[in-house]
mmCIF file of C-alpha atoms in Angstrom:
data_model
loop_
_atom_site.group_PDB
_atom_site.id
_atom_site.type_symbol
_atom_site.label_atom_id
_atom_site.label_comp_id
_atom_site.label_asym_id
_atom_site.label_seq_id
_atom_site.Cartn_x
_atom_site.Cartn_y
_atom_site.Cartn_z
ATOM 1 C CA UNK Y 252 -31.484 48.666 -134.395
ATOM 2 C CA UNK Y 253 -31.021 52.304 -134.654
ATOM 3 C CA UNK Y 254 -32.698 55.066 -132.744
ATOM 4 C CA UNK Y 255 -35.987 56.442 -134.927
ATOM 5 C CA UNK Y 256 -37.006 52.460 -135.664
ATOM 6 C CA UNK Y 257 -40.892 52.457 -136.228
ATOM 7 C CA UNK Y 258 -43.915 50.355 -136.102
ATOM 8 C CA UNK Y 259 -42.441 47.958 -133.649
ATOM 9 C CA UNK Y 260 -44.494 45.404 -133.091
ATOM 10 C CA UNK Y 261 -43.892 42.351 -131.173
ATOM 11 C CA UNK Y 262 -45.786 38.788 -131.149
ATOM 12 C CA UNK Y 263 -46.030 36.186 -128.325
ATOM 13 C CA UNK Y 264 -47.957 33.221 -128.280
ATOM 14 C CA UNK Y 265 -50.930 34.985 -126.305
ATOM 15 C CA UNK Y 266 -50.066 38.790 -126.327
ATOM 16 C CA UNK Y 267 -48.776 41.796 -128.937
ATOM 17 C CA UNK Y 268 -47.135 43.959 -128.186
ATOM 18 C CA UNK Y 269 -47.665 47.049 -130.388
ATOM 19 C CA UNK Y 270 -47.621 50.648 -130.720
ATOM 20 C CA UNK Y 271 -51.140 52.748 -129.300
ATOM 21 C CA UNK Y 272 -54.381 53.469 -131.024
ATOM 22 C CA UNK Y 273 -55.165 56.739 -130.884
ATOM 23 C CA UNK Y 274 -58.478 55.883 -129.650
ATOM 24 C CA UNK Y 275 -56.533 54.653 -126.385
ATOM 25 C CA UNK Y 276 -54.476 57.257 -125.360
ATOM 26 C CA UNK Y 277 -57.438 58.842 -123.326
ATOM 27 C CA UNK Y 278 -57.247 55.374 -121.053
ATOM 28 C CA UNK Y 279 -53.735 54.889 -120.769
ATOM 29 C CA UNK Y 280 -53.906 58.561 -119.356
ATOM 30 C CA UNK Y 281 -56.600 57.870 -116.751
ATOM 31 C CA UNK Y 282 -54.479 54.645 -115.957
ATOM 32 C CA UNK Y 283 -51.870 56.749 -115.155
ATOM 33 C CA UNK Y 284 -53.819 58.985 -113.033
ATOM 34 C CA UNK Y 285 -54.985 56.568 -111.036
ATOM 35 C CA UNK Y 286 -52.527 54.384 -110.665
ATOM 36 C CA UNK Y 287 -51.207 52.898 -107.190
ATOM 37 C CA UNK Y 288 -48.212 55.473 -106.368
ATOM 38 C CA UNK Y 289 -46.162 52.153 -105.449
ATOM 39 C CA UNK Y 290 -45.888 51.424 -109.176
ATOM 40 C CA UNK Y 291 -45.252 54.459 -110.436
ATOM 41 C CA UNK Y 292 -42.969 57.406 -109.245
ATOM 42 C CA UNK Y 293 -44.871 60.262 -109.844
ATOM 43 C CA UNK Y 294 -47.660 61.185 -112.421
ATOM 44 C CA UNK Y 295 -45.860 62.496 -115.768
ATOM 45 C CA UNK Y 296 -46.690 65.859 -117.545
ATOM 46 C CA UNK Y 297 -50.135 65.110 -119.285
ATOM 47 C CA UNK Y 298 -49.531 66.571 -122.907
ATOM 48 C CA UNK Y 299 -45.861 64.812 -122.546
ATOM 49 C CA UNK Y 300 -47.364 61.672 -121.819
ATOM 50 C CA UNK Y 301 -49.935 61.757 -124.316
ATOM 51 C CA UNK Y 302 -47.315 63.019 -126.978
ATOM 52 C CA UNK Y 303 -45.022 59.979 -126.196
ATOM 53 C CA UNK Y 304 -47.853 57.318 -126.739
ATOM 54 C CA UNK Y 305 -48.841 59.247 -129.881
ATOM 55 C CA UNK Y 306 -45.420 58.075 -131.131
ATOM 56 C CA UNK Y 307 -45.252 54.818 -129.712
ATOM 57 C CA UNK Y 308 -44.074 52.070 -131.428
ATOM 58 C CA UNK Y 309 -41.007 53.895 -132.335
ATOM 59 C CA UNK Y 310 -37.598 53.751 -129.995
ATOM 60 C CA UNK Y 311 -36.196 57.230 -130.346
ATOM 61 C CA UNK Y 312 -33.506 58.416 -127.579
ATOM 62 C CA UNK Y 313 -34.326 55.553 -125.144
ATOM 63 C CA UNK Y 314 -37.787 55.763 -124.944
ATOM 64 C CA UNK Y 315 -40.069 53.138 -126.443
ATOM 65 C CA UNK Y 316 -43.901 53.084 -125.411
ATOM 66 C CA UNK Y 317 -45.943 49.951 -126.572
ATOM 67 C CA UNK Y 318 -49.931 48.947 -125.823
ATOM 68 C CA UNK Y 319 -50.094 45.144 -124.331
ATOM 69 C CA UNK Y 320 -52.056 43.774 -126.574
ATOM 70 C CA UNK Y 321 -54.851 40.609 -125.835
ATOM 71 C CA UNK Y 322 -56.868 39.644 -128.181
ATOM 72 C CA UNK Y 323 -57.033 43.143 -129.849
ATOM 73 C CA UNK Y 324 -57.202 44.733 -126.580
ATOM 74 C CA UNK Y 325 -55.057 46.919 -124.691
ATOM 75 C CA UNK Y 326 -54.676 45.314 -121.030
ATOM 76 C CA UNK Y 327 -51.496 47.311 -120.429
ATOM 77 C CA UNK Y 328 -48.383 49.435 -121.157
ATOM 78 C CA UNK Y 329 -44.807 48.131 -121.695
ATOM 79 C CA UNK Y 330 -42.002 50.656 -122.597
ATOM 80 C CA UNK Y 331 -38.362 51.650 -122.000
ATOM 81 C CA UNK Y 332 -37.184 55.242 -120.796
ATOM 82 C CA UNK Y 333 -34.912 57.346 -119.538
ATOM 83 C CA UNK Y 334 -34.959 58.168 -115.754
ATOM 84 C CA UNK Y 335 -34.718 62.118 -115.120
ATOM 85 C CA UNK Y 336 -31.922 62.188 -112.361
ATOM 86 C CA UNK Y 337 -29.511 59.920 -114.300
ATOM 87 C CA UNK Y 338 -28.125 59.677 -117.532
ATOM 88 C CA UNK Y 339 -28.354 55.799 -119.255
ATOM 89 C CA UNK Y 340 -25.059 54.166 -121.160
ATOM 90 C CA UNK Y 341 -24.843 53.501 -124.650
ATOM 91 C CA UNK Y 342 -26.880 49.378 -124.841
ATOM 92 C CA UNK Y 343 -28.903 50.119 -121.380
ATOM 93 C CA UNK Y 344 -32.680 50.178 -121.412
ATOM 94 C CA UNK Y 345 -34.961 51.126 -118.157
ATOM 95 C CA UNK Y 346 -37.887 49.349 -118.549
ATOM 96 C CA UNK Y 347 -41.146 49.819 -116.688
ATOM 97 C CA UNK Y 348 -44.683 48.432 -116.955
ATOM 98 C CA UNK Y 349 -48.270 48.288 -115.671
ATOM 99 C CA UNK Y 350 -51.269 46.161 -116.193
ATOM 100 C CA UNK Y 351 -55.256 46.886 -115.849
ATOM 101 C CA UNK Y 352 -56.029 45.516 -112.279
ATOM 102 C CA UNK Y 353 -58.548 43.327 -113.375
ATOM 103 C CA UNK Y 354 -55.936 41.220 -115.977
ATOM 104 C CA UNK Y 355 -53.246 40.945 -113.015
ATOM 105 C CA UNK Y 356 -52.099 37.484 -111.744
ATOM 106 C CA UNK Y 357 -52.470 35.871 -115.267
ATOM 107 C CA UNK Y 358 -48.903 36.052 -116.199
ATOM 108 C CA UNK Y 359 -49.184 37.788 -118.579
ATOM 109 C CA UNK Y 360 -46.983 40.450 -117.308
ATOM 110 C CA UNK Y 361 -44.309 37.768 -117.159
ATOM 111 C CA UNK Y 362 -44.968 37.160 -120.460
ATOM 112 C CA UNK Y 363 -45.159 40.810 -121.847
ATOM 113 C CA UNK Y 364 -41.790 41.357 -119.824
ATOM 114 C CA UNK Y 365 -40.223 38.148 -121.326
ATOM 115 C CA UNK Y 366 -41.262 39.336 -125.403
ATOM 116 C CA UNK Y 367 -39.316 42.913 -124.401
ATOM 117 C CA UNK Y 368 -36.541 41.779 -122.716
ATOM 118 C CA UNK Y 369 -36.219 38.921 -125.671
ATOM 119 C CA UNK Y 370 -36.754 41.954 -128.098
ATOM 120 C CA UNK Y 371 -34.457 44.461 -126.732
ATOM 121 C CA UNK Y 372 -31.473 42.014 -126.982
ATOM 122 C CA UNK Y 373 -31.876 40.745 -130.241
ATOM 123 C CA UNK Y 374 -33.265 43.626 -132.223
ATOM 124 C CA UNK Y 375 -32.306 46.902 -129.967
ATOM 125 C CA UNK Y 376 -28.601 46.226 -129.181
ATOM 126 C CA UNK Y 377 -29.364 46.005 -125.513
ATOM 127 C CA UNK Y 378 -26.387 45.298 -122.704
ATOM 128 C CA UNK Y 379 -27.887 45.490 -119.977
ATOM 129 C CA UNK Y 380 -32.259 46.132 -119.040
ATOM 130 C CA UNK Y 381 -33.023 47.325 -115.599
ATOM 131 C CA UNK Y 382 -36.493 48.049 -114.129
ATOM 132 C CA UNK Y 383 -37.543 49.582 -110.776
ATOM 133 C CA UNK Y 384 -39.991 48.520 -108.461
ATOM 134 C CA UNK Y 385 -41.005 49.651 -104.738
ATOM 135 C CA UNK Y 386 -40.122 47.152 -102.212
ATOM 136 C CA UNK Y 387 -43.726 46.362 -101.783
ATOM 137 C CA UNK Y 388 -44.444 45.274 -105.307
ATOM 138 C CA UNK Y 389 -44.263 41.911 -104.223
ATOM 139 C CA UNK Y 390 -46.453 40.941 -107.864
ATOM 140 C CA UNK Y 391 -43.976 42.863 -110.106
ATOM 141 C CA UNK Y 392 -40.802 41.757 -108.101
ATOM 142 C CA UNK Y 393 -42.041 37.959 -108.737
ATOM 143 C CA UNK Y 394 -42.190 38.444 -112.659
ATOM 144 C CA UNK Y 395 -38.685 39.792 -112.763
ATOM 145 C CA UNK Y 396 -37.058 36.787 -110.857
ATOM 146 C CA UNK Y 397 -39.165 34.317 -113.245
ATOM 147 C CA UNK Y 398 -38.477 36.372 -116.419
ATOM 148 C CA UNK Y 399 -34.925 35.542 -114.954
ATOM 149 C CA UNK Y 400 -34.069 39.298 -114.054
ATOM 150 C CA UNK Y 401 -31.496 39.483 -110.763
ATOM 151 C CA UNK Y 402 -31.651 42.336 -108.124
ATOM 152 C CA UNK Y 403 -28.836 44.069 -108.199
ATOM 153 C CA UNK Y 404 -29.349 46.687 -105.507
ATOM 154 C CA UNK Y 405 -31.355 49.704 -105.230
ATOM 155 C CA UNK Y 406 -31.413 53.100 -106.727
ATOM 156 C CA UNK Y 407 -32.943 56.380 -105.181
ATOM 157 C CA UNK Y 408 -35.254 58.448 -107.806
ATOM 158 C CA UNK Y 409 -38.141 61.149 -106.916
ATOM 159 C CA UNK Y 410 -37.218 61.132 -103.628
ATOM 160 C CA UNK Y 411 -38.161 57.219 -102.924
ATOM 161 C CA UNK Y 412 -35.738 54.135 -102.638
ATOM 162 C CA UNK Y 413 -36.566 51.372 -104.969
ATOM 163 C CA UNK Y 414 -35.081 48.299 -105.832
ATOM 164 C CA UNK Y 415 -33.435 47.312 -108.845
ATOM 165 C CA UNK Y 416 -33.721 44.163 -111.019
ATOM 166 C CA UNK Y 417 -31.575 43.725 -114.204
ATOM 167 C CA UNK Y 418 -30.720 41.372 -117.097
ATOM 168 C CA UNK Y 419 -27.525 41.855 -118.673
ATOM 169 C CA UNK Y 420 -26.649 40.477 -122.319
ATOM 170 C CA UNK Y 421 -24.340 37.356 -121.156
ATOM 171 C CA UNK Y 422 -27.158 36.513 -118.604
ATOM 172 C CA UNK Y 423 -29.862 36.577 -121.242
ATOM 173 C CA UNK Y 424 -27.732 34.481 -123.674
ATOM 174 C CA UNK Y 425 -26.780 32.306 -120.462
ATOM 175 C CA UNK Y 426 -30.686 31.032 -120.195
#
């Protein structure tokens, strides 16, 4: 699937996973904002950050920003980027993701995670999908080992050490 590809939406048997309502970017923002700093590495730019969900649902240069979607609500954000302090090869994806506190221990971030990864082999040419997460994120470090996702090592970004889990293509055709 070539960079530029729009509307992407994705279906699971409870969850969509679709691009933002403009009527949601205000809460994704204040998500963001207030977020636990051991899931995220640092706040982004604001009018950046509300620029890229303005064009989510399209994958353009790496970056791919999609609403989690329950029953027509948004419970949380799923999206692939492009880390500032290294460049990404051709067919790798960094993927990150967050959930509304209240939805947590569910599974549905397993099953959010599962759709993407699924998605971004079949339809995105992906090689390999990697995802950091703080030593501490317990929660987020269980969904990538049952998603099937193996910790590979770690990987130092905004000046914090964080480990990181990966899928490549033979492993995901391997399950």
């Amino acid at each position: 699937m070539p960079s530029g590809t729009t509307n992407i939406v994705i279906r699971g048997s409870r969850l969509t996973l679709r691009p933002y309502r403009p009527d949601e970017i205000e809460a994704q923002w204040q998500a963001m904002v207030t977020a636990d700093p051991m899931t995220i590495a640092s706040v982004p730019d604001e009018a950046a950050f509300k620029a890229r969900l303005e064009r989510s649902g399209t994958l353009l240069n790496g970056w791919l920003d999609l609403a989690i979607d329950l029953d027509g609500v948004s419970i949380g954000r799923i999206q692939t980027f492009v880390p500032p302090s290294r460049s990404l090869s051709p067919g790798v994806f960094d993927v990150g993701i967050g959930l509304q506190p209240d939805i947590r221990g569910k599974g549905y971030g397993r099953e959010a995670l599962a759709l993407f990864t699924d998605w971004l082999f079949a339809h995105a040419a992906a090689e390999v999908i990697e995802a950091p997460t703080d030593a501490a994120n317990v929660a987020m470090r269980t969904v990538f080992e049952r998603v099937a996702w193996q910790l590979t090592g770690t990987v130092t970004e905004h000046g914090r050490e964080w480990l990181l889990y990966a899928m490549t293509r033979s492993q995901w055709q391997a399950r």
